[in-house]
Tab-separated table of N, CA and C in Angstrom:
chain	number	residue	atom	x	y	z
A	1	GLN	N	68.227	121.320	71.243
A	1	GLN	CA	69.413	120.955	70.514
A	1	GLN	C	70.641	121.687	71.063
A	2	ILE	N	70.446	122.915	71.500
A	2	ILE	CA	71.562	123.655	72.092
A	2	ILE	C	72.062	122.944	73.340
A	3	ALA	N	71.125	122.435	74.158
A	3	ALA	CA	71.506	121.717	75.373
A	3	ALA	C	72.280	120.454	75.034
A	4	VAL	N	71.871	119.737	73.992
A	4	VAL	CA	72.570	118.524	73.582
A	4	VAL	C	73.975	118.873	73.102
A	5	ASN	N	74.096	119.916	72.280
A	5	ASN	CA	75.405	120.338	71.787
A	5	ASN	C	76.307	120.786	72.927
A	6	LEU	N	75.731	121.493	73.909
A	6	LEU	CA	76.507	121.930	75.065
A	6	LEU	C	76.993	120.725	75.865
A	7	GLY	N	76.126	119.733	76.039
A	7	GLY	CA	76.502	118.514	76.759
A	7	GLY	C	77.626	117.778	76.060
A	8	VAL	N	77.550	117.678	74.735
A	8	VAL	CA	78.604	117.024	73.953
A	8	VAL	C	79.907	117.808	74.078
A	9	ALA	N	79.832	119.122	74.019
A	9	ALA	CA	81.025	119.961	74.138
A	9	ALA	C	81.665	119.800	75.517
A	10	LEU	N	80.853	119.771	76.565
A	10	LEU	CA	81.392	119.593	77.917
A	10	LEU	C	82.042	118.227	78.073
A	11	GLN	N	81.397	117.206	77.521
A	11	GLN	CA	81.958	115.860	77.603
A	11	GLN	C	83.289	115.789	76.844
A	12	HIS	N	83.349	116.415	75.690
A	12	HIS	CA	84.579	116.458	74.907
A	12	HIS	C	85.679	117.190	75.680
A	13	ASN	N	85.318	118.285	76.349
A	13	ASN	CA	86.281	119.057	77.133
A	13	ASN	C	86.825	118.219	78.288
A	14	GLU	N	85.955	117.466	78.970
A	14	GLU	CA	86.393	116.601	80.069
A	14	GLU	C	87.352	115.535	79.561
A	15	THR	N	87.042	114.950	78.403
A	15	THR	CA	87.906	113.935	77.815
A	15	THR	C	89.269	114.530	77.470
A	16	LEU	N	89.266	115.726	76.931
A	16	LEU	CA	90.507	116.411	76.592
A	16	LEU	C	91.340	116.699	77.834
A	17	LEU	N	90.686	117.184	78.905
A	17	LEU	CA	91.399	117.464	80.153
A	17	LEU	C	91.995	116.200	80.746
A	18	GLU	N	91.238	115.097	80.711
A	18	GLU	CA	91.731	113.820	81.226
A	18	GLU	C	92.942	113.360	80.416
A	19	ALA	N	92.889	113.513	79.100
A	19	ALA	CA	94.017	113.130	78.249
A	19	ALA	C	95.244	113.983	78.560
A	20	GLN	N	95.038	115.281	78.794
A	20	GLN	CA	96.156	116.164	79.141
A	20	GLN	C	96.755	115.759	80.483
A	21	TYR	N	95.893	115.426	81.446
A	21	TYR	CA	96.352	115.012	82.767
A	21	TYR	C	97.159	113.713	82.666
A	22	GLN	N	96.668	112.763	81.865
A	22	GLN	CA	97.393	111.501	81.696
A	22	GLN	C	98.735	111.730	81.003
A	23	ALA	N	98.763	112.639	80.038
A	23	ALA	CA	100.028	112.962	79.373
A	23	ALA	C	101.009	113.584	80.363
A	24	GLN	N	100.494	114.443	81.250
A	24	GLN	CA	101.331	115.062	82.279
A	24	GLN	C	101.878	113.987	83.219
A	25	GLN	N	101.033	113.038	83.613
A	25	GLN	CA	101.483	111.954	84.481
A	25	GLN	C	102.555	111.114	83.787
A	26	GLN	N	102.334	110.814	82.518
A	26	GLN	CA	103.291	110.012	81.770
A	26	GLN	C	104.628	110.722	81.669
A	27	LYS	N	104.591	112.032	81.450
A	27	LYS	CA	105.824	112.827	81.376
A	27	LYS	C	106.542	112.823	82.723
A	28	ALA	N	105.782	112.971	83.808
A	28	ALA	CA	106.376	112.951	85.143
A	28	ALA	C	106.966	111.584	85.454
A	29	LEU	N	106.252	110.532	85.082
A	29	LEU	CA	106.753	109.184	85.317
A	29	LEU	C	108.050	108.960	84.549
A	30	THR	N	108.096	109.416	83.311
A	30	THR	CA	109.308	109.303	82.505
A	30	THR	C	110.457	110.059	83.182
A	31	GLY	N	110.161	111.255	83.723
A	31	GLY	CA	111.180	112.027	84.432
A	31	GLY	C	111.683	111.313	85.670
A	32	ILE	N	110.774	110.719	86.420
A	32	ILE	CA	111.159	109.979	87.624
A	32	ILE	C	112.038	108.797	87.243
A	33	ILE	N	111.618	108.050	86.235
A	33	ILE	CA	112.389	106.882	85.807
A	33	ILE	C	113.770	107.303	85.318
A	34	THR	N	113.847	108.395	84.581
A	34	THR	CA	115.136	108.896	84.101
A	34	THR	C	116.048	109.227	85.273
A	35	LYS	N	115.524	109.909	86.292
A	35	LYS	CA	116.340	110.256	87.454
A	35	LYS	C	116.775	109.008	88.214
A	36	ILE	N	115.884	108.023	88.293
A	36	ILE	CA	116.232	106.785	88.983
A	36	ILE	C	117.361	106.071	88.237
A	37	ARG	N	117.274	106.040	86.920
A	37	ARG	CA	118.313	105.377	86.118
A	37	ARG	C	119.652	106.089	86.205
A	38	GLU	N	119.613	107.392	86.466
A	38	GLU	CA	120.859	108.150	86.587
A	38	GLU	C	121.619	107.771	87.851
A	39	SER	N	120.924	107.230	88.822
A	39	SER	CA	121.559	106.879	90.087
A	39	SER	C	121.074	105.516	90.546
A	40	LEU	N	121.998	104.700	90.950
A	40	LEU	CA	121.621	103.425	91.542
A	40	LEU	C	121.636	103.519	93.062
A	41	ASP	N	121.843	104.731	93.563
A	41	ASP	CA	121.864	104.974	94.992
A	41	ASP	C	120.430	104.990	95.518
A	42	LEU	N	120.122	104.069	96.425
A	42	LEU	CA	118.764	103.923	96.933
A	42	LEU	C	118.242	105.205	97.575
A	43	GLU	N	119.075	105.916	98.301
A	43	GLU	CA	118.648	107.156	98.948
A	43	GLU	C	118.203	108.183	97.906
A	44	THR	N	118.977	108.335	96.858
A	44	THR	CA	118.627	109.278	95.791
A	44	THR	C	117.324	108.860	95.111
A	45	ILE	N	117.175	107.586	94.865
A	45	ILE	CA	115.960	107.073	94.224
A	45	ILE	C	114.734	107.410	95.061
A	46	PHE	N	114.788	107.128	96.359
A	46	PHE	CA	113.620	107.378	97.210
A	46	PHE	C	113.348	108.864	97.392
A	47	LYS	N	114.394	109.657	97.578
A	47	LYS	CA	114.188	111.104	97.728
A	47	LYS	C	113.560	111.694	96.471
A	48	THR	N	114.027	111.282	95.324
A	48	THR	CA	113.466	111.755	94.056
A	48	THR	C	112.016	111.317	93.916
A	49	THR	N	111.751	110.078	94.218
A	49	THR	CA	110.401	109.534	94.068
A	49	THR	C	109.399	110.262	94.948
A	50	VAL	N	109.697	110.426	96.241
A	50	VAL	CA	108.708	111.052	97.130
A	50	VAL	C	108.447	112.501	96.735
A	51	THR	N	109.487	113.204	96.322
A	51	THR	CA	109.324	114.604	95.927
A	51	THR	C	108.517	114.722	94.636
A	52	GLN	N	108.898	113.949	93.640
A	52	GLN	CA	108.230	114.036	92.341
A	52	GLN	C	106.772	113.584	92.424
A	53	VAL	N	106.506	112.513	93.130
A	53	VAL	CA	105.135	112.012	93.232
A	53	VAL	C	104.257	113.006	93.995
A	54	ARG	N	104.785	113.605	95.063
A	54	ARG	CA	103.980	114.586	95.824
A	54	ARG	C	103.649	115.790	94.955
A	55	GLN	N	104.623	116.263	94.197
A	55	GLN	CA	104.374	117.417	93.332
A	55	GLN	C	103.375	117.083	92.228
A	56	LEU	N	103.519	115.932	91.633
A	56	LEU	CA	102.645	115.557	90.535
A	56	LEU	C	101.194	115.379	90.990
A	57	LEU	N	101.004	114.665	92.089
A	57	LEU	CA	99.647	114.376	92.552
A	57	LEU	C	99.061	115.485	93.424
A	58	LYS	N	99.899	116.451	93.790
A	58	LYS	CA	99.460	117.566	94.645
A	58	LYS	C	98.808	117.041	95.931
A	59	VAL	N	99.581	116.215	96.642
A	59	VAL	CA	99.125	115.640	97.907
A	59	VAL	C	99.934	116.235	99.051
A	60	ASP	N	99.524	115.918	100.277
A	60	ASP	CA	100.167	116.502	101.449
A	60	ASP	C	101.434	115.756	101.892
A	61	ARG	N	101.494	114.455	101.634
A	61	ARG	CA	102.682	113.688	102.046
A	61	ARG	C	102.835	112.474	101.141
A	62	VAL	N	104.086	112.181	100.803
A	62	VAL	CA	104.444	110.914	100.171
A	62	VAL	C	105.596	110.368	100.980
A	63	GLY	N	105.467	109.127	101.398
A	63	GLY	CA	106.515	108.543	102.219
A	63	GLY	C	106.831	107.115	101.833
A	64	VAL	N	108.050	106.719	102.168
A	64	VAL	CA	108.486	105.341	102.008
A	64	VAL	C	108.532	104.736	103.402
A	65	PHE	N	107.735	103.699	103.582
A	65	PHE	CA	107.680	102.981	104.860
A	65	PHE	C	108.423	101.669	104.664
A	66	ARG	N	109.395	101.406	105.532
A	66	ARG	CA	110.187	100.180	105.434
A	66	ARG	C	109.898	99.288	106.630
A	67	PHE	N	109.650	98.017	106.328
A	67	PHE	CA	109.479	97.047	107.407
A	67	PHE	C	110.846	96.715	107.976
A	68	THR	N	110.939	96.712	109.308
A	68	THR	CA	112.222	96.459	109.958
A	68	THR	C	112.264	95.125	110.685
A	69	THR	N	111.107	94.483	110.826
A	69	THR	CA	111.060	93.175	111.482
A	69	THR	C	110.160	92.250	110.674
A	70	THR	N	110.241	90.974	110.968
A	70	THR	CA	109.415	89.995	110.255
A	70	THR	C	107.959	90.020	110.697
A	71	ASP	N	107.662	90.712	111.798
A	71	ASP	CA	106.250	90.807	112.227
A	71	ASP	C	105.628	92.140	111.824
A	72	TRP	N	106.165	92.752	110.753
A	72	TRP	CA	105.594	93.927	110.092
A	72	TRP	C	105.720	95.222	110.867
A	73	GLU	N	106.646	95.303	111.799
A	73	GLU	CA	106.957	96.583	112.423
A	73	GLU	C	107.859	97.339	111.459
A	74	GLY	N	107.738	98.660	111.469
A	74	GLY	CA	108.576	99.426	110.565
A	74	GLY	C	108.534	100.902	110.868
A	75	GLU	N	109.086	101.690	109.921
A	75	GLU	CA	109.129	103.132	110.093
A	75	GLU	C	109.216	103.816	108.732
A	76	PHE	N	108.814	105.077	108.718
A	76	PHE	CA	108.981	105.893	107.526
A	76	PHE	C	110.440	106.312	107.466
A	77	ILE	N	111.063	106.049	106.338
A	77	ILE	CA	112.490	106.376	106.206
A	77	ILE	C	112.736	107.541	105.249
A	78	TYR	N	111.771	107.828	104.374
A	78	TYR	CA	111.848	108.979	103.466
A	78	TYR	C	110.463	109.568	103.330
A	79	GLU	N	110.414	110.883	103.166
A	79	GLU	CA	109.124	111.515	102.902
A	79	GLU	C	109.341	112.892	102.297
A	80	ASP	N	108.302	113.352	101.661
A	80	ASP	CA	108.197	114.747	101.256
A	80	ASP	C	106.834	115.168	101.775
A	81	VAL	N	106.815	116.178	102.646
A	81	VAL	CA	105.575	116.570	103.310
A	81	VAL	C	105.364	118.073	103.146
A	82	ALA	N	104.110	118.443	102.900
A	82	ALA	CA	103.761	119.854	102.743
A	82	ALA	C	103.845	120.569	104.091
A	83	ASP	N	104.051	121.877	104.035
A	83	ASP	CA	104.068	122.683	105.256
A	83	ASP	C	102.738	122.541	105.986
A	84	GLY	N	102.832	122.507	107.306
A	84	GLY	CA	101.634	122.452	108.126
A	84	GLY	C	101.247	121.052	108.571
A	85	TRP	N	101.943	120.038	108.070
A	85	TRP	CA	101.635	118.657	108.452
A	85	TRP	C	102.832	118.046	109.157
A	86	ASN	N	102.556	117.196	110.142
A	86	ASN	CA	103.616	116.555	110.910
A	86	ASN	C	104.427	115.604	110.041
A	87	SER	N	105.701	115.533	110.336
A	87	SER	CA	106.559	114.567	109.666
A	87	SER	C	106.277	113.173	110.218
A	88	ALA	N	106.349	112.188	109.349
A	88	ALA	CA	106.145	110.806	109.763
A	88	ALA	C	107.478	110.058	109.872
A	89	VAL	N	108.562	110.699	109.458
A	89	VAL	CA	109.859	110.027	109.417
A	89	VAL	C	110.300	109.600	110.814
A	90	ALA	N	110.837	108.400	110.857
A	90	ALA	CA	111.425	107.807	112.062
A	90	ALA	C	110.409	107.498	113.153
A	91	ASN	N	109.127	107.488	112.827
A	91	ASN	CA	108.121	107.038	113.780
A	91	ASN	C	107.973	105.533	113.645
A	92	LYS	N	108.254	104.823	114.702
A	92	LYS	CA	108.087	103.365	114.703
A	92	LYS	C	106.595	103.059	114.684
A	93	VAL	N	106.226	102.104	113.838
A	93	VAL	CA	104.821	101.733	113.716
A	93	VAL	C	104.708	100.221	113.745
A	94	TYR	N	103.803	99.744	114.572
A	94	TYR	CA	103.455	98.332	114.548
A	94	TYR	C	101.939	98.248	114.582
A	95	ASP	N	101.402	97.579	113.616
A	95	ASP	CA	99.961	97.436	113.504
A	95	ASP	C	99.651	95.954	113.335
A	96	HIS	N	99.192	95.311	114.403
A	96	HIS	CA	98.909	93.882	114.286
A	96	HIS	C	97.780	93.612	113.298
A	97	CYS	N	96.937	94.602	113.048
A	97	CYS	CA	95.880	94.459	112.038
A	97	CYS	C	96.501	94.271	110.653
A	98	PHE	N	97.641	94.915	110.419
A	98	PHE	CA	98.295	94.845	109.113
A	98	PHE	C	98.643	93.403	108.771
A	99	SER	N	99.291	92.733	109.707
A	99	SER	CA	99.741	91.374	109.414
A	99	SER	C	98.562	90.430	109.188
A	100	GLU	N	97.459	90.673	109.861
A	100	GLU	CA	96.290	89.819	109.719
A	100	GLU	C	95.598	89.999	108.374
A	101	LYS	N	95.453	91.237	107.944
A	101	LYS	CA	94.610	91.528	106.800
A	101	LYS	C	95.365	91.976	105.550
A	102	PHE	N	96.326	92.867	105.703
A	102	PHE	CA	96.896	93.545	104.555
A	102	PHE	C	98.182	92.934	104.001
A	103	ALA	N	99.045	92.413	104.845
A	103	ALA	CA	100.345	91.916	104.381
A	103	ALA	C	100.226	90.940	103.214
A	104	PRO	N	99.352	89.934	103.288
A	104	PRO	CA	99.260	89.011	102.149
A	104	PRO	C	98.800	89.694	100.861
A	105	LEU	N	97.921	90.675	100.978
A	105	LEU	CA	97.430	91.377	99.787
A	105	LEU	C	98.523	92.226	99.146
A	106	TYR	N	99.281	92.961	99.967
A	106	TYR	CA	100.382	93.763	99.433
A	106	TYR	C	101.472	92.865	98.849
A	107	GLN	N	101.704	91.724	99.465
A	107	GLN	CA	102.684	90.763	98.959
A	107	GLN	C	102.337	90.348	97.527
A	108	GLN	N	101.040	90.336	97.222
A	108	GLN	CA	100.569	89.965	95.881
A	108	GLN	C	100.526	91.167	94.930
A	109	GLY	N	100.937	92.346	95.416
A	109	GLY	CA	101.004	93.517	94.556
A	109	GLY	C	99.794	94.435	94.627
A	110	ARG	N	98.927	94.237	95.577
A	110	ARG	CA	97.719	95.057	95.684
A	110	ARG	C	98.056	96.508	96.012
A	111	VAL	N	97.366	97.433	95.367
A	111	VAL	CA	97.430	98.851	95.694
A	111	VAL	C	96.101	99.196	96.335
A	112	ASN	N	96.138	99.869	97.484
A	112	ASN	CA	94.927	100.178	98.235
A	112	ASN	C	94.682	101.688	98.238
A	113	ALA	N	93.505	102.095	97.785
A	113	ALA	CA	93.136	103.514	97.764
A	113	ALA	C	91.934	103.731	98.675
A	114	ILE	N	92.056	104.716	99.574
A	114	ILE	CA	90.993	105.048	100.515
A	114	ILE	C	90.651	106.521	100.341
A	115	ALA	N	89.391	106.803	100.015
A	115	ALA	CA	88.956	108.176	99.764
A	115	ALA	C	88.762	108.968	101.054
A	116	ASP	N	88.300	108.293	102.111
A	116	ASP	CA	88.047	108.964	103.391
A	116	ASP	C	88.128	107.926	104.498
A	117	ILE	N	89.120	108.059	105.364
A	117	ILE	CA	89.322	107.051	106.413
A	117	ILE	C	88.140	106.964	107.371
A	118	HIS	N	87.349	108.029	107.452
A	118	HIS	CA	86.207	108.022	108.363
A	118	HIS	C	84.965	107.393	107.749
A	119	GLN	N	85.026	107.056	106.467
A	119	GLN	CA	83.901	106.405	105.803
A	119	GLN	C	84.138	104.914	105.600
A	120	GLU	N	85.304	104.441	105.967
A	120	GLU	CA	85.655	103.029	105.834
A	120	GLU	C	85.509	102.343	107.187
A	121	GLU	N	85.347	101.045	107.155
A	121	GLU	CA	85.270	100.275	108.394
A	121	GLU	C	86.640	99.667	108.675
A	122	PHE	N	87.388	100.343	109.537
A	122	PHE	CA	88.714	99.877	109.916
A	122	PHE	C	88.702	99.447	111.377
A	123	LYS	N	89.622	98.565	111.682
A	123	LYS	CA	89.841	98.248	113.086
A	123	LYS	C	90.435	99.482	113.745
A	124	HIS	N	90.169	99.644	115.023
A	124	HIS	CA	90.611	100.823	115.764
A	124	HIS	C	92.122	101.032	115.654
A	125	CYS	N	92.886	99.956	115.682
A	125	CYS	CA	94.350	100.092	115.648
A	125	CYS	C	94.821	100.748	114.363
A	126	TYR	N	94.219	100.394	113.234
A	126	TYR	CA	94.638	100.975	111.958
A	126	TYR	C	94.199	102.433	111.857
A	127	LEU	N	92.995	102.709	112.268
A	127	LEU	CA	92.476	104.078	112.240
A	127	LEU	C	93.333	104.993	113.121
A	128	LYS	N	93.738	104.493	114.262
A	128	LYS	CA	94.570	105.277	115.177
A	128	LYS	C	95.912	105.646	114.533
A	129	ILE	N	96.505	104.722	113.789
A	129	ILE	CA	97.776	105.002	113.115
A	129	ILE	C	97.584	106.064	112.040
A	130	LEU	N	96.530	105.936	111.248
A	130	LEU	CA	96.264	106.929	110.201
A	130	LEU	C	96.034	108.307	110.805
A	131	GLU	N	95.281	108.376	111.889
A	131	GLU	CA	95.029	109.658	112.542
A	131	GLU	C	96.305	110.239	113.143
A	132	GLN	N	97.190	109.389	113.637
A	132	GLN	CA	98.469	109.841	114.193
A	132	GLN	C	99.252	110.636	113.147
A	133	PHE	N	99.136	110.226	111.890
A	133	PHE	CA	99.847	110.898	110.804
A	133	PHE	C	98.960	111.901	110.067
A	134	GLN	N	97.820	112.238	110.654
A	134	GLN	CA	96.902	113.254	110.118
A	134	GLN	C	96.349	112.874	108.744
A	135	VAL	N	96.271	111.602	108.446
A	135	VAL	CA	95.809	111.134	107.144
A	135	VAL	C	94.290	111.185	107.079
A	136	ARG	N	93.781	111.717	105.992
A	136	ARG	CA	92.329	111.704	105.749
A	136	ARG	C	91.988	110.783	104.575
A	137	ALA	N	92.877	110.723	103.584
A	137	ALA	CA	92.724	109.824	102.441
A	137	ALA	C	94.115	109.338	102.064
A	138	ASN	N	94.203	108.119	101.529
A	138	ASN	CA	95.538	107.654	101.152
A	138	ASN	C	95.494	106.596	100.059
A	139	VAL	N	96.649	106.423	99.459
A	139	VAL	CA	96.895	105.321	98.539
A	139	VAL	C	98.179	104.673	99.018
A	140	VAL	N	98.162	103.348	99.101
A	140	VAL	CA	99.328	102.611	99.568
A	140	VAL	C	99.664	101.542	98.532
A	141	ALA	N	100.930	101.510	98.130
A	141	ALA	CA	101.406	100.533	97.148
A	141	ALA	C	102.579	99.758	97.734
A	142	PRO	N	102.667	98.485	97.420
A	142	PRO	CA	103.767	97.675	97.956
A	142	PRO	C	105.095	97.987	97.278
A	143	LEU	N	106.149	97.873	98.055
A	143	LEU	CA	107.519	97.939	97.542
A	143	LEU	C	108.109	96.548	97.755
A	144	LEU	N	108.387	95.870	96.659
A	144	LEU	CA	108.876	94.502	96.730
A	144	LEU	C	110.370	94.467	96.431
A	145	LYS	N	111.071	93.618	97.144
A	145	LYS	CA	112.506	93.401	96.907
A	145	LYS	C	112.693	91.899	96.741
A	146	GLU	N	113.119	91.524	95.554
A	146	GLU	CA	113.303	90.106	95.240
A	146	GLU	C	112.033	89.309	95.520
A	147	GLY	N	110.888	89.903	95.178
A	147	GLY	CA	109.607	89.227	95.313
A	147	GLY	C	109.006	89.241	96.708
A	148	GLU	N	109.697	89.816	97.667
A	148	GLU	CA	109.217	89.868	99.048
A	148	GLU	C	108.799	91.285	99.405
A	149	LEU	N	107.805	91.409	100.264
A	149	LEU	CA	107.321	92.719	100.696
A	149	LEU	C	108.382	93.382	101.570
A	150	TRP	N	108.971	94.451	101.053
A	150	TRP	CA	110.056	95.177	101.714
A	150	TRP	C	109.522	96.396	102.448
A	151	GLY	N	108.514	97.055	101.846
A	151	GLY	CA	107.971	98.278	102.418
A	151	GLY	C	106.745	98.726	101.650
A	152	LEU	N	106.372	99.979	101.876
A	152	LEU	CA	105.178	100.544	101.252
A	152	LEU	C	105.459	101.966	100.782
A	153	LEU	N	104.891	102.325	99.653
A	153	LEU	CA	104.879	103.706	99.204
A	153	LEU	C	103.525	104.257	99.626
A	154	CYS	N	103.544	105.278	100.482
A	154	CYS	CA	102.312	105.810	101.076
A	154	CYS	C	102.075	107.236	100.582
A	155	ILE	N	100.915	107.459	99.997
A	155	ILE	CA	100.530	108.768	99.499
A	155	ILE	C	99.381	109.245	100.382
A	156	HIS	N	99.577	110.364	101.062
A	156	HIS	CA	98.597	110.849	102.040
A	156	HIS	C	97.997	112.188	101.644
A	157	GLN	N	96.692	112.265	101.707
A	157	GLN	CA	95.969	113.532	101.624
A	157	GLN	C	95.512	113.809	103.047
A	158	CYS	N	95.962	114.884	103.633
A	158	CYS	CA	95.690	115.160	105.042
A	158	CYS	C	94.568	116.168	105.256
A	159	ASN	N	94.416	117.103	104.354
A	159	ASN	CA	93.495	118.211	104.591
A	159	ASN	C	92.033	117.883	104.351
A	160	ALA	N	91.732	116.833	103.592
A	160	ALA	CA	90.342	116.530	103.252
A	160	ALA	C	90.259	115.148	102.609
A	161	PRO	N	89.051	114.596	102.519
A	161	PRO	CA	88.894	113.358	101.741
A	161	PRO	C	89.299	113.613	100.284
A	162	ARG	N	89.568	112.538	99.568
A	162	ARG	CA	89.937	112.678	98.159
A	162	ARG	C	89.472	111.449	97.388
A	163	ASN	N	88.718	111.683	96.358
A	163	ASN	CA	88.324	110.599	95.465
A	163	ASN	C	89.445	110.400	94.459
A	164	TRP	N	90.199	109.335	94.641
A	164	TRP	CA	91.354	109.069	93.801
A	164	TRP	C	90.882	108.666	92.409
A	165	GLN	N	91.473	109.273	91.404
A	165	GLN	CA	91.173	108.917	90.017
A	165	GLN	C	91.850	107.581	89.704
A	166	SER	N	91.233	106.791	88.865
A	166	SER	CA	91.829	105.500	88.508
A	166	SER	C	93.202	105.704	87.873
A	167	SER	N	93.380	106.790	87.127
A	167	SER	CA	94.692	107.057	86.514
A	167	SER	C	95.746	107.356	87.579
A	168	GLU	N	95.343	107.978	88.706
A	168	GLU	CA	96.287	108.250	89.795
A	168	GLU	C	96.719	106.946	90.465
A	169	VAL	N	95.754	106.072	90.720
A	169	VAL	CA	96.056	104.799	91.366
A	169	VAL	C	96.934	103.953	90.443
A	170	GLU	N	96.624	103.946	89.161
A	170	GLU	CA	97.429	103.205	88.194
A	170	GLU	C	98.844	103.767	88.129
A	171	PHE	N	98.971	105.091	88.173
A	171	PHE	CA	100.275	105.738	88.150
A	171	PHE	C	101.120	105.298	89.354
A	172	ILE	N	100.502	105.276	90.515
A	172	ILE	CA	101.203	104.896	91.740
A	172	ILE	C	101.612	103.435	91.668
């Protein structure tokens, strides 16, 4: 009976911690939205977003990737990156795999979470791009402008794989 009571107590504690974490995320999201509403300046919005999201999720990099051509070439235009990791800003990226597989999915609003890039089956071109930016795990969400895919919000864990919590993916 002691073991059963201990199990119930541990489960209750986990539920409480998850609720606290979700409340923290909700508070951070409210703060981000408040800062965004204070400024209609796109630069301020993106700088605030990458900084706040990186701090909240405790990840190595958060970046805004903007498509610059109709064939899905683009570059990182904003980021907040932890010390010790290379900056991704102003690196031109073209991934023909993206246009074949991912562009239509992101256009529909898909968010993609990868726990470990070395455990997934990617085409060499995509894996090479992720490795170029030292990415080990990531979450990518579409940025739509007037219903069209404008760019991507990229959340990178560089130091190790990461099992993304459903609440983190939903938050992003």
